[in-house]
Coordinates of C-alpha atoms in Angstrom, one line a residue:
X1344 CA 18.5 -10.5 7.9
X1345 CA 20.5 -13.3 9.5
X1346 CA 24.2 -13.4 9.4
X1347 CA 27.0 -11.1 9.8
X1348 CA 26.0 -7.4 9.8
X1349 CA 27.8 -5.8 6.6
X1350 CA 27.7 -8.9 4.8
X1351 CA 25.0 -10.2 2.5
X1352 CA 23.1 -12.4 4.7
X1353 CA 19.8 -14.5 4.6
X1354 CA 16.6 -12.4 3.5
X1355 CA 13.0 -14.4 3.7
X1356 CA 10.0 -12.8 3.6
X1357 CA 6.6 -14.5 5.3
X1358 CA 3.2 -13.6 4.2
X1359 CA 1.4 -12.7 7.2
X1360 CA -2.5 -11.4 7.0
X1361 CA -3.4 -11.6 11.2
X1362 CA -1.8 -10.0 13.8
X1363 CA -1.9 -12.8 16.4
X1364 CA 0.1 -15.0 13.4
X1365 CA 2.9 -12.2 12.8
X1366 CA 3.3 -11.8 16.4
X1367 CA 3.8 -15.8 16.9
X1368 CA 6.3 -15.7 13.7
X1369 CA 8.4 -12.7 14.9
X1370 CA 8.8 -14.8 18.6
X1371 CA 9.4 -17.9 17.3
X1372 CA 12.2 -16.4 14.8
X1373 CA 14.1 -14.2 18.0
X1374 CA 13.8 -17.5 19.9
X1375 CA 15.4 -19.6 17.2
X1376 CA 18.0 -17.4 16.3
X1377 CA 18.7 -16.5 20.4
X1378 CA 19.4 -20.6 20.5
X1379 CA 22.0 -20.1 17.7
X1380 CA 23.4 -17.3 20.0
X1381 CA 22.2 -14.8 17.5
X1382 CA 20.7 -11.6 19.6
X1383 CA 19.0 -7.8 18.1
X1384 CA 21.1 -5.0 18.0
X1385 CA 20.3 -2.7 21.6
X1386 CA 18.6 0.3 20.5
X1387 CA 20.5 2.4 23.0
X1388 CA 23.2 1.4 20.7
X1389 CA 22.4 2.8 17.3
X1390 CA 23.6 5.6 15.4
X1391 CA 21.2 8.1 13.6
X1392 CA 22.3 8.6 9.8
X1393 CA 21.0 11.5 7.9
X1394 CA 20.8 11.3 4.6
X1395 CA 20.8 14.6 2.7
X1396 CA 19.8 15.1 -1.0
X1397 CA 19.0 18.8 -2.2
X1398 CA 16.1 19.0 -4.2
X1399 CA 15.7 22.8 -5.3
X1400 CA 16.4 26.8 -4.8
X1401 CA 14.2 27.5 -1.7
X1402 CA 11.1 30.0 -2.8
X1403 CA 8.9 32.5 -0.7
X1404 CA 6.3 30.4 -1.0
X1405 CA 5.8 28.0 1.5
X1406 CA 7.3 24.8 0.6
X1407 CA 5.1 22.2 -1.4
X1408 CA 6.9 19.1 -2.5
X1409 CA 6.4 18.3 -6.5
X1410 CA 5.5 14.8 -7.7
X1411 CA 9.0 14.2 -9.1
X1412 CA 10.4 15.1 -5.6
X1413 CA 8.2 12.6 -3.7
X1414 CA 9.2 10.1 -6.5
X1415 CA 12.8 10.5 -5.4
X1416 CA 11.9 10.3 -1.8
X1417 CA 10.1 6.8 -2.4
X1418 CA 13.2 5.9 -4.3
X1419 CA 15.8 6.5 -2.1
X1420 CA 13.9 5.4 0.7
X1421 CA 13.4 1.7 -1.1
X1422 CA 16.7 2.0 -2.5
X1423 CA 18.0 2.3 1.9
X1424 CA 15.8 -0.2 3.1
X1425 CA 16.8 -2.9 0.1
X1426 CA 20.5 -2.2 1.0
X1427 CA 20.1 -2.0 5.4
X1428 CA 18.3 -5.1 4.8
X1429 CA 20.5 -7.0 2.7
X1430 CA 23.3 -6.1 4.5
X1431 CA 21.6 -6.7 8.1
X1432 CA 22.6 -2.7 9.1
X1433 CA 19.9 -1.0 10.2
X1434 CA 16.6 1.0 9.1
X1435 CA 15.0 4.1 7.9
X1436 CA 13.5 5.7 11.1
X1437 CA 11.6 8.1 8.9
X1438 CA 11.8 11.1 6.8
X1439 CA 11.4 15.0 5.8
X1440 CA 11.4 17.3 3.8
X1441 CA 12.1 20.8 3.8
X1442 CA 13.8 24.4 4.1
X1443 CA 17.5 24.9 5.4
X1444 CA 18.5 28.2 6.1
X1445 CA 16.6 29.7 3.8
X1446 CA 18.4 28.7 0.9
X1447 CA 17.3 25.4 -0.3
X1448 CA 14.6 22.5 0.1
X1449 CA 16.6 19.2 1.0
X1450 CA 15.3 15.8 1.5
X1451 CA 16.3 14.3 4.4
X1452 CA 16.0 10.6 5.8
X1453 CA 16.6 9.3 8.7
X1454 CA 18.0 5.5 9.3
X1455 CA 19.0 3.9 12.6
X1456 CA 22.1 1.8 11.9
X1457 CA 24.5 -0.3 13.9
X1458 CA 27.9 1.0 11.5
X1459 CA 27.9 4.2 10.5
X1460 CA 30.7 3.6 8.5
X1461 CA 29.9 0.5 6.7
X1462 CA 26.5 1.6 6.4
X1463 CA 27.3 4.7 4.9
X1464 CA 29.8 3.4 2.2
X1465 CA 26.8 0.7 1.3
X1466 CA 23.9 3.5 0.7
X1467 CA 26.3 5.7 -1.2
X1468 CA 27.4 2.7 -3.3
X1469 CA 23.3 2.1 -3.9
X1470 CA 22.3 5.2 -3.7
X1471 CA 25.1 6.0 -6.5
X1472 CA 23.8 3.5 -9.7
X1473 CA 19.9 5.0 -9.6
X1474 CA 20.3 9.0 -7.7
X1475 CA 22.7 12.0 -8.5
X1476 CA 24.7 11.9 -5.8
X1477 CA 26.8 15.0 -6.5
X1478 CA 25.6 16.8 -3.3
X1479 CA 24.7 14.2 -0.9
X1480 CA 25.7 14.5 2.0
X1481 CA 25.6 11.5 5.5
X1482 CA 25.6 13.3 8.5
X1483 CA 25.6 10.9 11.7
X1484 CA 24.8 11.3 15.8
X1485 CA 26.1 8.8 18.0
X1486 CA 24.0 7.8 21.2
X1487 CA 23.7 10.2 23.7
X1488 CA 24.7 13.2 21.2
X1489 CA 22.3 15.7 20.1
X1490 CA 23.9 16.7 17.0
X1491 CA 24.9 15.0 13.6
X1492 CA 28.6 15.6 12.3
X1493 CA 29.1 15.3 8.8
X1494 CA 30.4 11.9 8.2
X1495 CA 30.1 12.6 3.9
X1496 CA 30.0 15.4 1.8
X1497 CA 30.5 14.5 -2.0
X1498 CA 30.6 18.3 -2.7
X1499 CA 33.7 18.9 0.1
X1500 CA 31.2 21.1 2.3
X1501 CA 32.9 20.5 5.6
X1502 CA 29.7 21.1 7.9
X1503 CA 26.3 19.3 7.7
X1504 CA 23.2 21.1 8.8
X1505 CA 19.8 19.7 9.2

């Protein structure tokens, strides 16, 4: 993404099948854009966002994640990248699944992101047209925290736990 981070910038992809040829491409791109007094994001700098999406009543058994729920996870997590790219705002860090105090099994990704604010707006807007969104819920942790606070709750909980 070049331009404005929030707004829809420039998106173009390069095929690139050697290492040595990506690695050229990604330095001659930062030292283009560094001329145009363009410069990356500092890492130390970034906000974690949480994204939280219940998927079912948490069992005994230990939890095993169902074909429809890994669906979901490969949607939303395509459905955050589209959008973070598009919109030059960060990028999913990763992922989980799992148990939360015994009562549920959430998914859970994880972006880095410049905004929290604009990027949350953005993925709830996205995330809104394809998911049920009626208990999501954005938690964020600004650098140097160790916790999220719960920046979104569609279903008014007023705490977010991971």
């Amino acid at each position: 993404h070049t331009g404005i981070v929030g707004e829809a910038g420039e998106e173009t992809a390069y095929p690139c099948g050697d290492a040595d040829v990506c690695i050229a491409m990604i330095e001659e791109f930062r030292g283009y854009y560094a001329a145009e007094g363009y410069e990356e994001w500092p890492e130390e700098e970034s906000y974690e966002l949480a994204v939280q999406l219940p998927l079912r009543r948490a069992e005994e058994a230990p939890f095993v994640p169902e074909k429809a729920e890994l669906a979901l996870r490969d949607r939303v997590r395509r459905t955050l990248t589209r959008t973070m790219n598009a919109l030059g705002l960060g990028y999913v860090d990763g992922w989980d699944m799992g148990r939360r105090k015994d009562t549920e099994f959430l998914l859970i990704l994880y972006c880095t992101v410049v905004d929290p604010n604009l990027a949350a707006d953005a993925l709830r807007a996205a995330l809104e047209e394809t998911e049920d969104c009626s208990h999501l819920q954005l938690g964020v942790r600004t650098p140097g925290e160790e916790r999220y606070a719960l920046l979104y709750s569609a279903d008014g909980k007023e705490t977010f736990d991971l």
